[in-house]
Short mmCIF file of C-alpha atoms in Angstrom, two decimals:
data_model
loop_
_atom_site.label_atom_id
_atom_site.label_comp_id
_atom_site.label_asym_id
_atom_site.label_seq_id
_atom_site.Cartn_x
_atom_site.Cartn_y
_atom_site.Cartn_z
CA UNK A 243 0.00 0.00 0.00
CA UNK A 244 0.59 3.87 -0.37
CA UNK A 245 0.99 6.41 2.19
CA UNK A 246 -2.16 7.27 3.99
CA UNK A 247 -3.78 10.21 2.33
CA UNK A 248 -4.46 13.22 4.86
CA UNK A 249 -8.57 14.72 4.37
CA UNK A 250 -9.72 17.67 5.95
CA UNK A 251 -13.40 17.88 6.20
CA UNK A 252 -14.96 21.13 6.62
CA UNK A 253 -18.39 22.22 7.82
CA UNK A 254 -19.04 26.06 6.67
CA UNK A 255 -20.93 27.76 9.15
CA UNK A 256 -20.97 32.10 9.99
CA UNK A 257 -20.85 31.16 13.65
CA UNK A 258 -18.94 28.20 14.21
CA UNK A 259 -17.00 26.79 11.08
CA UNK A 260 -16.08 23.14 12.08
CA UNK A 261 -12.97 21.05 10.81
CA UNK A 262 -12.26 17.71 10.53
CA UNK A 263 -9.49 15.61 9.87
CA UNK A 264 -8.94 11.98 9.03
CA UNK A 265 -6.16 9.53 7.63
CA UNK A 266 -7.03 6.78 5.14
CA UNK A 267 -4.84 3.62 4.60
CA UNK A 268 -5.99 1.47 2.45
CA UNK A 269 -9.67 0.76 3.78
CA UNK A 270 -8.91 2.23 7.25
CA UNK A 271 -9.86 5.52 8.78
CA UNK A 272 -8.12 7.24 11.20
CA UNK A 273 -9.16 10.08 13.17
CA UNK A 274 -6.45 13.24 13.42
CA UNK A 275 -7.71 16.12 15.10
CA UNK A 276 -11.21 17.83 15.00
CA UNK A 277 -12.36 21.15 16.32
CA UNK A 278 -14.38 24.42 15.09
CA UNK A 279 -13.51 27.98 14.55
CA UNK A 280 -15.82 30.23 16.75
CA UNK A 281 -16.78 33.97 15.39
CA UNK A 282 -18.47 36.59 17.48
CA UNK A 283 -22.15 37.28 16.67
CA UNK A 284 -21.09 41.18 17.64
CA UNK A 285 -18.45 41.26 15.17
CA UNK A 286 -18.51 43.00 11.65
CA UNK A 287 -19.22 40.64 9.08
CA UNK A 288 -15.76 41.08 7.40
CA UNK A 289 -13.96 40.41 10.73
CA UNK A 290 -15.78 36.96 11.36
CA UNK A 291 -14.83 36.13 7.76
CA UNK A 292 -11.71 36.99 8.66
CA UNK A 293 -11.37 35.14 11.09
CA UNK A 294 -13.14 32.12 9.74
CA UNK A 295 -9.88 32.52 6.93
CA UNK A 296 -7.21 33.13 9.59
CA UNK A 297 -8.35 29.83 11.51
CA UNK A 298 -8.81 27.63 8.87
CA UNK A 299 -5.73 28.88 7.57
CA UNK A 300 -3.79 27.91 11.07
CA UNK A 301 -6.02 24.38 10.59
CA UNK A 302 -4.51 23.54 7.19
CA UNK A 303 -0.56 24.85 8.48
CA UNK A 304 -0.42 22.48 10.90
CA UNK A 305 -2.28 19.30 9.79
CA UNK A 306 -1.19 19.65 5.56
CA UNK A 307 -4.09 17.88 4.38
CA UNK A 308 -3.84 16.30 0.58
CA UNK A 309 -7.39 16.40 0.11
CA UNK A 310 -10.17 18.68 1.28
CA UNK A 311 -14.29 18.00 1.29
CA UNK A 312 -16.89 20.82 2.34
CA UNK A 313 -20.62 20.61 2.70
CA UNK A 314 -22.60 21.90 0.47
CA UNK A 315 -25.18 24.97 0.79
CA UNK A 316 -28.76 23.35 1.50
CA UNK A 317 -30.69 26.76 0.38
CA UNK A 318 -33.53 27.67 2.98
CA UNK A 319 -36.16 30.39 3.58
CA UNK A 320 -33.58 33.09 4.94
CA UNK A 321 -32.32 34.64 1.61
CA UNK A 322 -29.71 36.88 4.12
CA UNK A 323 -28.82 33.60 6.33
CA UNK A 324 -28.07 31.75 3.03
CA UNK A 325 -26.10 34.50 1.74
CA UNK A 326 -24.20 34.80 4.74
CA UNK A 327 -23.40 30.48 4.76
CA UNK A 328 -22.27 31.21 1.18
CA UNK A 329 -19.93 33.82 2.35
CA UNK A 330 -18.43 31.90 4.93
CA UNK A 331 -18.91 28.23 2.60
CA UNK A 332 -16.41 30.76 0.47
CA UNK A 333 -13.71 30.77 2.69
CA UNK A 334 -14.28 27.37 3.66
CA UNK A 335 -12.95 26.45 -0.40
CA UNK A 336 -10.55 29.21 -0.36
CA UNK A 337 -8.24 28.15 1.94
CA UNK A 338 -8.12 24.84 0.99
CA UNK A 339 -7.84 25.69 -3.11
CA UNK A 340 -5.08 28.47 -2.24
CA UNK A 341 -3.03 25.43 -0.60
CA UNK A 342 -3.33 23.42 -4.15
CA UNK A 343 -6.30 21.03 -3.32
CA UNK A 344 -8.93 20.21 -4.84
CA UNK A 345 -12.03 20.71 -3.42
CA UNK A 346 -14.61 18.04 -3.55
CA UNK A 347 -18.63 19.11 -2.59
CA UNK A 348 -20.88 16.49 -0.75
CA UNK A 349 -24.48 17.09 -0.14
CA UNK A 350 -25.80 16.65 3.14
CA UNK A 351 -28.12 14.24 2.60
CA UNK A 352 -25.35 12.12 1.10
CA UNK A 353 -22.91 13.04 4.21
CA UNK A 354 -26.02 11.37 6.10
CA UNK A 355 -26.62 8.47 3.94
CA UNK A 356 -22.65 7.44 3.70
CA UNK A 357 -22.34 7.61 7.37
CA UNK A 358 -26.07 6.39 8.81
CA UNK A 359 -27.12 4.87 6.29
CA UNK A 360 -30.27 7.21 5.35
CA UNK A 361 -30.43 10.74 3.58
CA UNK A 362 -31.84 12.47 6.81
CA UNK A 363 -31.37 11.48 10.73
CA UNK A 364 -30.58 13.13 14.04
CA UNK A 365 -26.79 14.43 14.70
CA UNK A 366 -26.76 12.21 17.52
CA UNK A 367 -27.01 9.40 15.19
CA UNK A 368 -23.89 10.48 13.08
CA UNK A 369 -22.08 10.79 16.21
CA UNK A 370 -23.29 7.51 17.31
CA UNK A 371 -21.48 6.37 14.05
CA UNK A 372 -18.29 8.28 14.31
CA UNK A 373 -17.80 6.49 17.69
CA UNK A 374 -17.88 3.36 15.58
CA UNK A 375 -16.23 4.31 12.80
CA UNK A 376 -13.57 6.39 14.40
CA UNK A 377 -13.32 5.34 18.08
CA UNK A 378 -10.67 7.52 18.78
CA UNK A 379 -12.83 10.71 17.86
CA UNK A 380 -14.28 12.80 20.48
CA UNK A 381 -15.52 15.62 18.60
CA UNK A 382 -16.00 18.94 20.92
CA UNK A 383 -19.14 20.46 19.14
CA UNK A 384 -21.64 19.48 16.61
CA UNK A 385 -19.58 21.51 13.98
CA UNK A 386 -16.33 19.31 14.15
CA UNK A 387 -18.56 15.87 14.48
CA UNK A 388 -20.13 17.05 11.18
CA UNK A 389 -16.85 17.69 9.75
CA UNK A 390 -15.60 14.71 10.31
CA UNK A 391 -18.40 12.83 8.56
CA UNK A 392 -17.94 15.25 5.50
CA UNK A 393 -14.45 14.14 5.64
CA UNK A 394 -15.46 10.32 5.70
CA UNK A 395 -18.24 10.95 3.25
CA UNK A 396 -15.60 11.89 0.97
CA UNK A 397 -13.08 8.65 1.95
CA UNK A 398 -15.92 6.86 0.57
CA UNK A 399 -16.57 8.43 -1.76
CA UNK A 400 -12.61 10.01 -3.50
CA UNK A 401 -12.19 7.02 -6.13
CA UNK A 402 -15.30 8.24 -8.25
CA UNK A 403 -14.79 12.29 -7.39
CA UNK A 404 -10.91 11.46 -8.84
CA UNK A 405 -12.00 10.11 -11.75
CA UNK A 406 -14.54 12.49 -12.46
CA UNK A 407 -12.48 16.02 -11.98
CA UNK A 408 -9.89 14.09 -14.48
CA UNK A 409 -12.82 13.63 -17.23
CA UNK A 410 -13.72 17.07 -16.80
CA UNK A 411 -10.55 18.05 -17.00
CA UNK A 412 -9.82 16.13 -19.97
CA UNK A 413 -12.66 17.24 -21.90
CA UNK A 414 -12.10 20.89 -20.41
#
């Protein structure tokens, strides 16, 4: 076998932008390091974006992931709130893309269904799974246990996004 290949997992949020990060050998996972990146609610909205970028930035310094997986935006009734998780799901690609790595995008329904089993389902039932999937993962908020599933989700998932960026980038 190869090395193990290094994902970062990242769920975009304005408040509370969680990270995830896991190892794969061969068919194993293994958990890294998981936490969130906290903005104020009082802050500008330039200096939690800021923020959002300097943290994630401090994220991918340390850990040097190889690949990278965000959530995707789920579009609700709150055209500002949606505007806002674009702005911050923005950075959440950025920092990433600016290191060189591609940047896959997982729905969450299929986040859900790779990790539970079904396209919808409580968060304590994804954490249920992470404790069985990655028993050495403790994740400290909601944010980094959904990170790490994005980052799973995309394990799972890597062979077919690999071959599909190089057919688009072959008939690009």
């Amino acid at each position: 076998m190869g090395r193990p290949i290094r994902i970062i997992g990242i769920d975009p949020g304005l408040r509370r932008t969680g990270w995830g990060l896991i190892d794969v050998d061969g068919n194993r996972l293994i958990h890294v390091a998981c936490g969130s990146v906290a903005t104020s609610d009082k802050a500008a909205l330039a200096a939690r974006l800021v923020e959002l970028h300097d943290g994630l930035a401090r994220v991918m310094e340390q850990f040097s992931p190889q690949e990278a997986a965000v959530e995707a935006t789920f579009v609700n009734k709150d055209a500002t709130a949606t505007l806002k998780l674009g702005q911050a799901r923005g950075i959440a690609m950025l920092i990433p893309a600016r290191a060189g790595i591609a940047v896959a995008e997982y729905a969450p329904n299929l986040v859900k269904k790779t990790i539970i089993g079904a396209g919808h389902g409580e968060k304590e039932q994804i954490r249920a799974m992470l404790r069985v999937l990655l028993p050495k993962a403790d994740p400290p908020s909601h944010d980094a246990a959904d990170a790490l599933a994005i980052a799973v989700c995309h394990a799972h998932h890597r062979q077919s996004y690999v071959l599909r960026t190089k057919v688009q980038s072959a008939s690009g």
